[in-house]
Short mmCIF file of C-alpha atoms in Angstrom, two decimals:
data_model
loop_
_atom_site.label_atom_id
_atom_site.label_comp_id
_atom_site.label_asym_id
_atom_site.label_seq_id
_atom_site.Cartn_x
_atom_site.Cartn_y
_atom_site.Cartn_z
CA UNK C 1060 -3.07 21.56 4.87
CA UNK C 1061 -3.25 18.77 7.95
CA UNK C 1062 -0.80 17.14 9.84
CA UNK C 1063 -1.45 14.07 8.94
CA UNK C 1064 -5.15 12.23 7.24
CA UNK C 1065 -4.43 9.14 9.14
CA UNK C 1066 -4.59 11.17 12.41
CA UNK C 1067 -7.35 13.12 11.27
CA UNK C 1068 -9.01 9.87 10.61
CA UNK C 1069 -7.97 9.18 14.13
CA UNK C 1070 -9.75 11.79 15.38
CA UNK C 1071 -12.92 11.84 13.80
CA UNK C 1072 -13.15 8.53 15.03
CA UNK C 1073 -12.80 9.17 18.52
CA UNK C 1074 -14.88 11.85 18.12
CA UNK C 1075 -17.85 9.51 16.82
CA UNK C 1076 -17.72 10.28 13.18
CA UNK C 1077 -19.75 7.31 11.01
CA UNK C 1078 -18.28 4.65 9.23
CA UNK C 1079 -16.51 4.95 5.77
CA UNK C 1080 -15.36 8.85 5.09
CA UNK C 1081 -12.62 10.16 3.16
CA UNK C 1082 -10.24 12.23 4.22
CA UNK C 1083 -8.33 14.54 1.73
CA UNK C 1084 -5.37 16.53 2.11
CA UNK C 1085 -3.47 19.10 0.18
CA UNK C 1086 -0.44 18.64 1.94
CA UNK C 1087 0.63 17.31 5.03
CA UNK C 1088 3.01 18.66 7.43
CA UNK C 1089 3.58 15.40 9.45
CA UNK C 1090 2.77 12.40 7.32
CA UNK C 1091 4.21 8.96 8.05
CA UNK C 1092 4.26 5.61 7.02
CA UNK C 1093 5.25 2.20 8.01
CA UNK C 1094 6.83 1.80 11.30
CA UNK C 1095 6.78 5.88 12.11
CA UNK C 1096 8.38 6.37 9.35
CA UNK C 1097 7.85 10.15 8.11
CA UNK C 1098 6.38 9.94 4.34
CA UNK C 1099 7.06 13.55 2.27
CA UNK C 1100 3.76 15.13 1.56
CA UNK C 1101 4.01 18.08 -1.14
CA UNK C 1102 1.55 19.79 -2.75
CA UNK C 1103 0.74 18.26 -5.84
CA UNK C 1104 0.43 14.66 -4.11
CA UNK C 1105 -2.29 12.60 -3.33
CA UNK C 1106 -2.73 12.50 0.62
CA UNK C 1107 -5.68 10.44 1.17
CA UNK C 1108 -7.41 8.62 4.42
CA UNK C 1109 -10.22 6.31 3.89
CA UNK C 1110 -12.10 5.57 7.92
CA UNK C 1111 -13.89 2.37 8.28
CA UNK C 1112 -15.32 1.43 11.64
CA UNK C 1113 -15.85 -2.63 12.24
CA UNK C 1114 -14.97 -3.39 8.32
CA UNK C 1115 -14.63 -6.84 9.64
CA UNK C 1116 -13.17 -9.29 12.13
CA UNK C 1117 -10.14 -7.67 14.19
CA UNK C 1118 -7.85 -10.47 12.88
CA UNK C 1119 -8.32 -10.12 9.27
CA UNK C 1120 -7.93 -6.53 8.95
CA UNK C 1121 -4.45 -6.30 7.72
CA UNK C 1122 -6.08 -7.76 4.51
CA UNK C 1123 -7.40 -3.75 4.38
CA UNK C 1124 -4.18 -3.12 2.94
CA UNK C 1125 -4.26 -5.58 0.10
CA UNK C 1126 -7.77 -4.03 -0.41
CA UNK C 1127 -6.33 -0.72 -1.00
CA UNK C 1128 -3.74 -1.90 -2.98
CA UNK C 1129 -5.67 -3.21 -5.56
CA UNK C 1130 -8.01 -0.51 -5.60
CA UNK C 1131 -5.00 1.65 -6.16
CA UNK C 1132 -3.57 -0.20 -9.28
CA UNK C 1133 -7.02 -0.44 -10.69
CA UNK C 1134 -7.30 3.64 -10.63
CA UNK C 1135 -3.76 3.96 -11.64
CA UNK C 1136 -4.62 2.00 -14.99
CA UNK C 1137 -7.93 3.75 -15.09
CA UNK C 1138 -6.03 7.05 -15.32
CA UNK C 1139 -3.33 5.49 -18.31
CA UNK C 1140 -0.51 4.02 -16.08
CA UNK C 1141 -1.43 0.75 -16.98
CA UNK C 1142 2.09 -0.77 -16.30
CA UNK C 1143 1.67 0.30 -12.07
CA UNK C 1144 2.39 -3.22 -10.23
CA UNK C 1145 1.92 -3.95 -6.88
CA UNK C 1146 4.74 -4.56 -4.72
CA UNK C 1147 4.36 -6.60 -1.11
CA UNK C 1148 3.41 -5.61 1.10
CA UNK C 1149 1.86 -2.08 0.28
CA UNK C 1150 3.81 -0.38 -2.59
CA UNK C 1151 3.15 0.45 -5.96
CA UNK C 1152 5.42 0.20 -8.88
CA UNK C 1153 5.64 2.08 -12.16
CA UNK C 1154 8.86 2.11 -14.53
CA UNK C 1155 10.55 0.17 -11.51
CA UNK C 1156 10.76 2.62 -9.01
CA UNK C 1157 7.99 3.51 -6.19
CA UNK C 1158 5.38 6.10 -6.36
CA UNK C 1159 2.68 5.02 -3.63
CA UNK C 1160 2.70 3.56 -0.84
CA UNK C 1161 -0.31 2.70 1.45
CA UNK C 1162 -1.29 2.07 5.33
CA UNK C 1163 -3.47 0.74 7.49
CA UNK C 1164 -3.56 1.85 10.97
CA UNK C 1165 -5.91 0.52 13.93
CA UNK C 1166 -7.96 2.67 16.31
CA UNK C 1167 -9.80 1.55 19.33
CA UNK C 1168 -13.14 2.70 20.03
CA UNK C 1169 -15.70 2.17 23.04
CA UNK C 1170 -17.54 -0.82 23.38
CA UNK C 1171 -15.25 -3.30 21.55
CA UNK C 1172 -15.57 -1.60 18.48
CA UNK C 1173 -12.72 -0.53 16.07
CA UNK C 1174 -11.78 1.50 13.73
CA UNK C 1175 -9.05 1.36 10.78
CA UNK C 1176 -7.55 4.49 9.30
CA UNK C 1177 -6.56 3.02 5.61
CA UNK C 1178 -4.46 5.45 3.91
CA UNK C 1179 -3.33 6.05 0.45
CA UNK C 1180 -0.18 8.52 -0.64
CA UNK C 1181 0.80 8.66 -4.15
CA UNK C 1182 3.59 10.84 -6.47
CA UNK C 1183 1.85 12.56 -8.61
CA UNK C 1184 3.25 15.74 -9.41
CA UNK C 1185 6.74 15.41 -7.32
CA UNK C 1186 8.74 12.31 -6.90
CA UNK C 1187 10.86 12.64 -3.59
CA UNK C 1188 14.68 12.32 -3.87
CA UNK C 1189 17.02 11.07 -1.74
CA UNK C 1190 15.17 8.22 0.55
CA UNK C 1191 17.68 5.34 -0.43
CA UNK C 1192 15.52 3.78 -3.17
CA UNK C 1193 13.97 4.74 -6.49
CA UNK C 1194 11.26 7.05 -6.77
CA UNK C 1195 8.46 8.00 -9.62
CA UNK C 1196 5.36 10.04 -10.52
CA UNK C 1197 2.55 8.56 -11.56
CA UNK C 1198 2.34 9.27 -15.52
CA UNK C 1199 -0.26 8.19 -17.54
CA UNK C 1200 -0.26 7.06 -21.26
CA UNK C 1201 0.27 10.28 -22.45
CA UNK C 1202 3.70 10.92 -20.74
CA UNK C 1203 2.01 13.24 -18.13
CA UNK C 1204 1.51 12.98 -14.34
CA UNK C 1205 -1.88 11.79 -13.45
CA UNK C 1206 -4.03 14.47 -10.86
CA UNK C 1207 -4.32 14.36 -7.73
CA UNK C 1208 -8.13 14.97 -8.00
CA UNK C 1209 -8.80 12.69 -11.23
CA UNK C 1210 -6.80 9.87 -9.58
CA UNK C 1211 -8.69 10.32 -5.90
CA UNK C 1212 -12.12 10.13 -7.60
CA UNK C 1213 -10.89 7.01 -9.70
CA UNK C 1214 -9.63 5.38 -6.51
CA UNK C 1215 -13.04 5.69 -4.59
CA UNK C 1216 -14.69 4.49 -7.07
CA UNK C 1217 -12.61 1.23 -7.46
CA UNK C 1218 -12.04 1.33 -3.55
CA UNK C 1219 -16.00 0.90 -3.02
CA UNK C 1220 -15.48 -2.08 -5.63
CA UNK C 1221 -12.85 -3.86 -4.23
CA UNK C 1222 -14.31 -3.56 -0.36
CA UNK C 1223 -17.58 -5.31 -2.02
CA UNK C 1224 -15.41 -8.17 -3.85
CA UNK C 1225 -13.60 -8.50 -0.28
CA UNK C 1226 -17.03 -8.80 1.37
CA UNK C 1227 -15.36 -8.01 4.66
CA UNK C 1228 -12.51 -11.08 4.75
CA UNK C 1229 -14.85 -13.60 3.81
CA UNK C 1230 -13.93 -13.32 -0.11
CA UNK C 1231 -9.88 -12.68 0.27
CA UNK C 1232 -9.44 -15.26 -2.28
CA UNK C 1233 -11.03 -12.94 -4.95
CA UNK C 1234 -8.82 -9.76 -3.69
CA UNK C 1235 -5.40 -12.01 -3.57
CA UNK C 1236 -5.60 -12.96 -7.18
CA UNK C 1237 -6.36 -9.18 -8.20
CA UNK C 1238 -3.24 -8.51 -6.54
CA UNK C 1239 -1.07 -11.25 -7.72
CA UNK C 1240 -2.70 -10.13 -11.22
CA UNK C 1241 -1.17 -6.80 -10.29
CA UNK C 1242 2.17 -8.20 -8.62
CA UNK C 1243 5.89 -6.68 -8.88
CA UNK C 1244 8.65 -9.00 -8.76
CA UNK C 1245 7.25 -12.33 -9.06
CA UNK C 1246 9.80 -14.74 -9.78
CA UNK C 1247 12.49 -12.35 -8.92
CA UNK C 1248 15.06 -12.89 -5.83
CA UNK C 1249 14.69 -10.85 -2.98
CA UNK C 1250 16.04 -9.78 0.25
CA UNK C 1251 13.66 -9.44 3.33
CA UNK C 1252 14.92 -7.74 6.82
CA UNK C 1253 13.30 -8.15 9.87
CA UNK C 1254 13.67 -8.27 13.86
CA UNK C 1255 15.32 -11.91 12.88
CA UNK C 1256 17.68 -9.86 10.29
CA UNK C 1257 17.98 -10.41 6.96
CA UNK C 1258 17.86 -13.60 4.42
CA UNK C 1259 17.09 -14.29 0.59
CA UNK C 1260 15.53 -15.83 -1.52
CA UNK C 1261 12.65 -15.55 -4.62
CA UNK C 1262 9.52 -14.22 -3.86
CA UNK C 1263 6.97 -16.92 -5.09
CA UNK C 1264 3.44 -14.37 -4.21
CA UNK C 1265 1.35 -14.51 -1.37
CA UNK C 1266 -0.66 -17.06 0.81
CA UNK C 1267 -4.28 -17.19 1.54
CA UNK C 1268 -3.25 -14.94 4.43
CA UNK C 1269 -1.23 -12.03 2.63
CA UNK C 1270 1.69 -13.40 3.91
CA UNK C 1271 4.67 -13.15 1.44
CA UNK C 1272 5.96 -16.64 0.13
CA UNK C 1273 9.11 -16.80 -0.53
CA UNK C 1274 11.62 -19.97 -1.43
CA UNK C 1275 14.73 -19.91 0.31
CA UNK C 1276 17.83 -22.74 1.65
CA UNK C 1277 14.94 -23.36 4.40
CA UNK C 1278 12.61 -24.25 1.87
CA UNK C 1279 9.28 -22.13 0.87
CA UNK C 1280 9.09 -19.43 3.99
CA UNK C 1281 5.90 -17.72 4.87
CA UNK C 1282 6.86 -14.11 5.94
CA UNK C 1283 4.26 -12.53 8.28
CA UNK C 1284 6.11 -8.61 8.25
CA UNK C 1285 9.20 -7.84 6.92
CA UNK C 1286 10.70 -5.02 4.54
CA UNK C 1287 11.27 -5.88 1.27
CA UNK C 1288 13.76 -5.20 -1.57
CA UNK C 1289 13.99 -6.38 -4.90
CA UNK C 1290 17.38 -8.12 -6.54
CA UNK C 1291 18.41 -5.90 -9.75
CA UNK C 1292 17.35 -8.28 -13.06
CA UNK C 1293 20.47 -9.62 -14.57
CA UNK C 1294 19.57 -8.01 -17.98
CA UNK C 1295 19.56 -4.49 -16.61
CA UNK C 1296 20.90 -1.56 -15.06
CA UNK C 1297 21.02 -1.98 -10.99
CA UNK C 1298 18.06 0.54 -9.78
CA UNK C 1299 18.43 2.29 -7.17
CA UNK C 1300 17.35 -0.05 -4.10
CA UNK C 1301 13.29 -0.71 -4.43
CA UNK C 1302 12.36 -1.44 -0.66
CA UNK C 1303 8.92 -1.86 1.42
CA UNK C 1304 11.34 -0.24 4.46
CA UNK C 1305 10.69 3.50 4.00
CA UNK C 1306 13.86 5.09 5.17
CA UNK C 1307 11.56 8.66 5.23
CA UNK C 1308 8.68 7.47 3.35
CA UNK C 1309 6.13 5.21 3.65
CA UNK C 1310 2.76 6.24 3.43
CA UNK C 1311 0.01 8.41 4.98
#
């Protein structure tokens, strides 16, 4: 048990550890996501921090995240969920409803140097209720929930992959269109909220950046942060709300 493998990353970083170490976690007694948010770590879970020190230039590290999230999908299939999407900006999707999330957190070090904790939380064995949006486990093909240890030793593998596709930002064109191969909602109308509040429109992917495109009355808007929600399809059930904002949860 930990507090938290994206503080532990922290740590071991300021305390001179070398570049690219897991960190693995049980469970997690203060584990949070986007924007502070606390993310619910059970046993069962996967609670997982990768460390990289000076993966690449300062201003293209957010594209860690998109890194991660394709790495992610990939070991999802590889385990039988083959229908996990990705879902902007660091979600993933199966049956419609969340069951990972990941983030990327920066660290400074001494001399200019910097460190990123990138870290990965997925349902696997208990699907949180009650966070204002839907929630899943990640099942396989067989109908049962994927491992926490067979899906951790899936995602390092196909971690190490995608961080050589990436080649350290200068190949993000190869990582976007493994993401937008992997993509949730494409097509679909959306609502984004933000410091400038909230406005929709249809999320149309991703630019060279990461940034979310999305066509709205202002035309086609590139989105630089924002939470994210999906519109119920027309042919369906509503869901309960999908959303990038974690109202507890979002990852780490």
């Amino acid at each position: 048990m930990i507090d938290s493998t994206n503080e532990e990353a922290r740590r071991r970083a300021l305390g001179g550890e070398s570049d690219r170490l897991w960190i693995v976690a049980g469970e997690q007694t203060a584990g949070r996501g986007r924007r502070g948010r606390a993310w619910i770590s059970p046993g069962g879970n996967l609670h997982a921090t990768a460390l990289m020190i000076d993966p690449c230039p300062p201003a293209l590290a957010p594209q860690l995240g998109f890194v991660a999230g394709v790495a992610l999908a990939r070991a999802a299939s590889d385990a039988g969920a083959a229908d996990a999407g990705l879902k902007w900006p660091n979600d993933l999707i199966l049956n419609g409803a969340k069951c990972a999330g990941i983030l990327v957190e920066g660290i400074g070090l001494a001399g200019r140097r910097a460190g990123y904790a990138v870290g990965v939380g997925v349902n696997c064995a208990h699907a949180p209720e009650g966070l204002g949006y839907a929630t899943s486990c990640l099942v396989g093909a067989s109908g049962h929930s994927v491992g926490a240890g067979e899906l951790f030793e899936r995602l390092a593998e196909r971690f190490d992959e995608a961080l050589e596709a990436w080649r350290g930002g200068q190949a993000f064109d190869r990582i976007r269109a493994a993401w937008l191969d992997r993509v949730h909602g494409l097509g679909r109308r959306v609502a984004i909220e933000s410091g400038a509040g909230r406005r929709e429109g249809v999320f149309e992917g991703i630019d060279a950046a990461g940034r979310l495109l999305m066509r709205s009355e202002r035309g086609l808007e590139s989105i630089e942060a924002a939470d994210l929600s999906l519109a119920p399809r027309s042919d369906a059930q509503p869901p309960a709300a999908l959303s990038a904002s974690h109202a507890r949860e979002g990852r780490a």
